[in-house]
mmCIF file of C-alpha atoms in Angstrom:
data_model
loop_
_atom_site.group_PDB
_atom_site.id
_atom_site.type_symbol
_atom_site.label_atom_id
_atom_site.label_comp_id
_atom_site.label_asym_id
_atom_site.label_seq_id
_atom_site.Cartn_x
_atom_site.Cartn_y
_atom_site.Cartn_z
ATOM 1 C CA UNK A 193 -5.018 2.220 13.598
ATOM 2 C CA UNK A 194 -6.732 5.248 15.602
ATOM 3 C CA UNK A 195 -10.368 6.069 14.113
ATOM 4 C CA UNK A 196 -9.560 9.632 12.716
ATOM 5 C CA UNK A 197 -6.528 7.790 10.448
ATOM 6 C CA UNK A 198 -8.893 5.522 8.918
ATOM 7 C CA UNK A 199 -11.803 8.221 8.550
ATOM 8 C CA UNK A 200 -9.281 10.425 6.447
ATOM 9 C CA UNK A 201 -8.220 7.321 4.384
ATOM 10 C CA UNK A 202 -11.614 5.625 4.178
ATOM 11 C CA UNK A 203 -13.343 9.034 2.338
ATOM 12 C CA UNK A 204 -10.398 9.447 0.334
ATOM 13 C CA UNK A 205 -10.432 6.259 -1.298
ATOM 14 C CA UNK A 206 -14.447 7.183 -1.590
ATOM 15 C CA UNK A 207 -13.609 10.352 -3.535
ATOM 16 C CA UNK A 208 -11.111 8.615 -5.697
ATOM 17 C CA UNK A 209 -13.712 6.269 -6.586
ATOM 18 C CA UNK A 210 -16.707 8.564 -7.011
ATOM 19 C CA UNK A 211 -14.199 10.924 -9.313
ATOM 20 C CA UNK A 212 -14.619 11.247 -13.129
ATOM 21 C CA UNK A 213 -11.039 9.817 -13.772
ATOM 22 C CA UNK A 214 -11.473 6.611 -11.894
ATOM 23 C CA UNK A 215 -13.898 5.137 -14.673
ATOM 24 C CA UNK A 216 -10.963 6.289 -17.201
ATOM 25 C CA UNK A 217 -7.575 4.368 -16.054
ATOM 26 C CA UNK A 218 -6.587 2.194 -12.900
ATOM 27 C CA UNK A 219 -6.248 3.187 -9.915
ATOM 28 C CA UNK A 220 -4.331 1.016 -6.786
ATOM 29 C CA UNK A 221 -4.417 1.028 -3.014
ATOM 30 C CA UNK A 222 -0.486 0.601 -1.282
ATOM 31 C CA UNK A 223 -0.381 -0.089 2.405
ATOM 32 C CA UNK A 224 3.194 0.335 3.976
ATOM 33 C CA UNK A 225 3.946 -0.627 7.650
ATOM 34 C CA UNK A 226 7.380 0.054 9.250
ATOM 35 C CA UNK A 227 8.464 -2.631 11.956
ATOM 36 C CA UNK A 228 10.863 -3.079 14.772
ATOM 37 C CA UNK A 229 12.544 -0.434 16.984
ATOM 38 C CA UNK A 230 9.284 2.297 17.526
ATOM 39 C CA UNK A 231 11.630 5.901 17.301
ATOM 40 C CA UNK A 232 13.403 4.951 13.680
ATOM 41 C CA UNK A 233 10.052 3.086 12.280
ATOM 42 C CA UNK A 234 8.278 6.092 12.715
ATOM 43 C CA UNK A 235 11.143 8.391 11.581
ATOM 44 C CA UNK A 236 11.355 5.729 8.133
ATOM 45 C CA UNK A 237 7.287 5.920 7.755
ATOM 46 C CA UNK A 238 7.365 9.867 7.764
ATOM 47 C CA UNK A 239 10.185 10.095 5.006
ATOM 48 C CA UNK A 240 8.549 7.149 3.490
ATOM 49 C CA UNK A 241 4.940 9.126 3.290
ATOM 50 C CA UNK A 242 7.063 12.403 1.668
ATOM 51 C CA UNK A 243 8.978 10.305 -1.073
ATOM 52 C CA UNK A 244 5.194 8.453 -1.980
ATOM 53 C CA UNK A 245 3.680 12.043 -2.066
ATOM 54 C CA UNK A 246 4.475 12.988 -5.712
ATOM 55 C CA UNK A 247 2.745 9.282 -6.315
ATOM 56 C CA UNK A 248 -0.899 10.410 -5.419
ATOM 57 C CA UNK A 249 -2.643 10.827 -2.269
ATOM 58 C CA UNK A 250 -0.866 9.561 0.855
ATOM 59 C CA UNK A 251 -2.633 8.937 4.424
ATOM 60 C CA UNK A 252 -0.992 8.415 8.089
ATOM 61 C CA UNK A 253 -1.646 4.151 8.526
ATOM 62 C CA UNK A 254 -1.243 3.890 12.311
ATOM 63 C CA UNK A 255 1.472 5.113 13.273
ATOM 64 C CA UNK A 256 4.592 3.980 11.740
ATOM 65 C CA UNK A 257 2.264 3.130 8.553
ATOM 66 C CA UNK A 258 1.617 5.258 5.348
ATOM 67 C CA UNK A 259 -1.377 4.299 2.568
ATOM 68 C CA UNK A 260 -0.922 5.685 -0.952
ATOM 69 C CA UNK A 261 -3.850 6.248 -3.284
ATOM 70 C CA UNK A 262 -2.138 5.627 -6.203
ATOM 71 C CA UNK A 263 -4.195 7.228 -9.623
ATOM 72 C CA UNK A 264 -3.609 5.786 -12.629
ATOM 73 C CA UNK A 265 -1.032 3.881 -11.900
ATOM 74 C CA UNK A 266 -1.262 0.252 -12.447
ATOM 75 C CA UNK A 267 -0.072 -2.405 -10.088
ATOM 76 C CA UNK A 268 2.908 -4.059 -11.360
ATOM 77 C CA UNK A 269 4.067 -0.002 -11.521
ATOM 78 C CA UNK A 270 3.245 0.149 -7.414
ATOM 79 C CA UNK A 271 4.927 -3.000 -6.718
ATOM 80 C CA UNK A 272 7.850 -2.169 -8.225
ATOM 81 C CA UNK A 273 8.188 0.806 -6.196
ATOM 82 C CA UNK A 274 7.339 -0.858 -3.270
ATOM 83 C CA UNK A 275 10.078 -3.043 -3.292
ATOM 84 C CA UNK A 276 12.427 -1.196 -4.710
ATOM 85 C CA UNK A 277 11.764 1.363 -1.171
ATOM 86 C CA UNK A 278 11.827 -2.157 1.022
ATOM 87 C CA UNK A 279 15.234 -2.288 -1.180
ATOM 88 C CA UNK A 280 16.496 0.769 0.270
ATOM 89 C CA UNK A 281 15.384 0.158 3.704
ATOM 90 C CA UNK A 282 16.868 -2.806 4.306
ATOM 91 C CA UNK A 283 20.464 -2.286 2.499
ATOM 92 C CA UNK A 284 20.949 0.438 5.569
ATOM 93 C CA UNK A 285 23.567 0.017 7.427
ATOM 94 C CA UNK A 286 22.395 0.608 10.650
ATOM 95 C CA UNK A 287 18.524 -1.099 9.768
ATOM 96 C CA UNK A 288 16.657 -1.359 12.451
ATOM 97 C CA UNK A 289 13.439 -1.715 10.913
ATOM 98 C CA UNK A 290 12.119 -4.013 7.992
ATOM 99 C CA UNK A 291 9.276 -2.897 6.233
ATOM 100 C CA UNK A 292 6.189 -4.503 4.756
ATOM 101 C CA UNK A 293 3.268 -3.802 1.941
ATOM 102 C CA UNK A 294 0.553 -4.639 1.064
ATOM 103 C CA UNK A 295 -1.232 -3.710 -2.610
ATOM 104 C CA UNK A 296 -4.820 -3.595 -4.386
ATOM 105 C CA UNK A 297 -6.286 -2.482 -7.871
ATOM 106 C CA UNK A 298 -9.451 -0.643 -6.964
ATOM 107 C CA UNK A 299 -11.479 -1.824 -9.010
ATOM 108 C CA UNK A 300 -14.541 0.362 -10.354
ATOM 109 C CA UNK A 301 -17.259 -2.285 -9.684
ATOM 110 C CA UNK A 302 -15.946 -2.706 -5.686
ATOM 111 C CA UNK A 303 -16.435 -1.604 -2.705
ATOM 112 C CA UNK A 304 -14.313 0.713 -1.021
ATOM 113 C CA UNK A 305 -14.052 -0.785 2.265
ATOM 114 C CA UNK A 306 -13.537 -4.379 -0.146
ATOM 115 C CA UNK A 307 -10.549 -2.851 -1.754
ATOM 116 C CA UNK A 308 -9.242 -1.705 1.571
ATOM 117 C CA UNK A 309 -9.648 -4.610 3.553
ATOM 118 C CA UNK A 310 -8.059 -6.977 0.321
ATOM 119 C CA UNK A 311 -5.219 -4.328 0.641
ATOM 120 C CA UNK A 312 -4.965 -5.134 4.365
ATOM 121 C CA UNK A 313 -5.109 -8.431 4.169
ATOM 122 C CA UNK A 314 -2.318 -8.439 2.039
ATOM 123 C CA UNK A 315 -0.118 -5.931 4.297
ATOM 124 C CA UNK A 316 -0.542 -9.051 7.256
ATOM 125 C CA UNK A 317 0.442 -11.762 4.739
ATOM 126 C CA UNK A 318 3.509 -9.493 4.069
ATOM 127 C CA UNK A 319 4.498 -9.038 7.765
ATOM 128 C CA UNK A 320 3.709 -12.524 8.371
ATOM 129 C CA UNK A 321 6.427 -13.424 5.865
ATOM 130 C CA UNK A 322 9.864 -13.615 8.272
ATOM 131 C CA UNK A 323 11.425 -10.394 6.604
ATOM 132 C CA UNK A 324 8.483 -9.049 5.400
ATOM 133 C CA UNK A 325 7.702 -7.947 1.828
ATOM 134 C CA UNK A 326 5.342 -6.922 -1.003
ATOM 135 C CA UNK A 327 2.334 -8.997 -1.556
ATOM 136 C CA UNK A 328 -0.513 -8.754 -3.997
ATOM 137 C CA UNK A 329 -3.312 -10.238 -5.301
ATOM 138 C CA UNK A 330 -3.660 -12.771 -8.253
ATOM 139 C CA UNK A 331 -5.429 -10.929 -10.459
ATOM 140 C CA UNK A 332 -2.057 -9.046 -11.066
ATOM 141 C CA UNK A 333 0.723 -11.142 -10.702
ATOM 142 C CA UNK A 334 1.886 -13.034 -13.391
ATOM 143 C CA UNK A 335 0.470 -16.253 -14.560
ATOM 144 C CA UNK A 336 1.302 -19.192 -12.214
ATOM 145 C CA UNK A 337 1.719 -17.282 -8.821
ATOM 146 C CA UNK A 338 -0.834 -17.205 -6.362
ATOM 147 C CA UNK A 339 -2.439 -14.262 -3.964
ATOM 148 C CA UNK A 340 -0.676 -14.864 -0.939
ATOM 149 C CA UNK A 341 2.318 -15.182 -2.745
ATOM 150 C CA UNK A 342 5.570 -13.266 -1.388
ATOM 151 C CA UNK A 343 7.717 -11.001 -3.608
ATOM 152 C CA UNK A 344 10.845 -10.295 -1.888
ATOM 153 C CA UNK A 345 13.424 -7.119 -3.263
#
């Protein structure tokens, strides 16, 4: 990820968390990376930036990779979203690409860079997964399932 995308994303997760509304209602970190052929993945990640817009604040994630700042919005809510988008993606017709997330809460009493990297960490076990997917951590999944557990569609 080139140094200026993760500046811009880095200090606006820090102004999230410094803001008055943060300490009021969750807030949750998605990463989104577009794999396979490079021309359509990066075409996919610049619709897929526009259509998470209205969601909160969205950042470039390398390049055929968007992060949303999602305020007051709670997880399950993101990870819906998320896979109903990996959904759409992959009922193209002519899919070239498969797409993978990865989601945090931010939580009030963490570090920025912790939230990030958890959210990161989760992005890899999602492309690690052999068509991708959504994962997330424990702490919001339902009882029984574990963090590096894979929800697919």
């Amino acid at each position: 990820m080139p140094a200026e995308d993760l500046a811009a994303l880095t200090k606006g997760l820090r102004r999230r968390w410094l803001s008055a509304g943060f300490k009021r209602s969750q807030h949750t970190i998605l990463l989104v990376r577009v794999s396979g052929e490079a021309a359509e993945g990066r075409r996919v990640a610049k619709a897929l930036g526009a259509a998470l817009a209205p969601l909160g604040d969205v950042y470039p994630f390398g390049p055929m990779g968007q992060a949303l700042i999602a305020p007051e919005k709670p997880v399950r809510h993101i990870v819906k979203i998320a896979q109903s988008i990996r959904a759409t993606v992959l009922g193209a017709e002519d899919q070239t690409v498969r797409l993978s997330a990865g989601v945090a809460l931010i939580h009030r009493d963490d570090d920025t860079m912790y939230t990030l990297c958890t959210a990161e960490r989760n992005l890899r076990e999602a492309e690690a997964a052999p068509e991708g997917g959504v994962v997330t951590g424990a702490d919001v999944m339902a009882p029984g399932r574990d963090a590096g557990d894979v929800a697919n569609g």
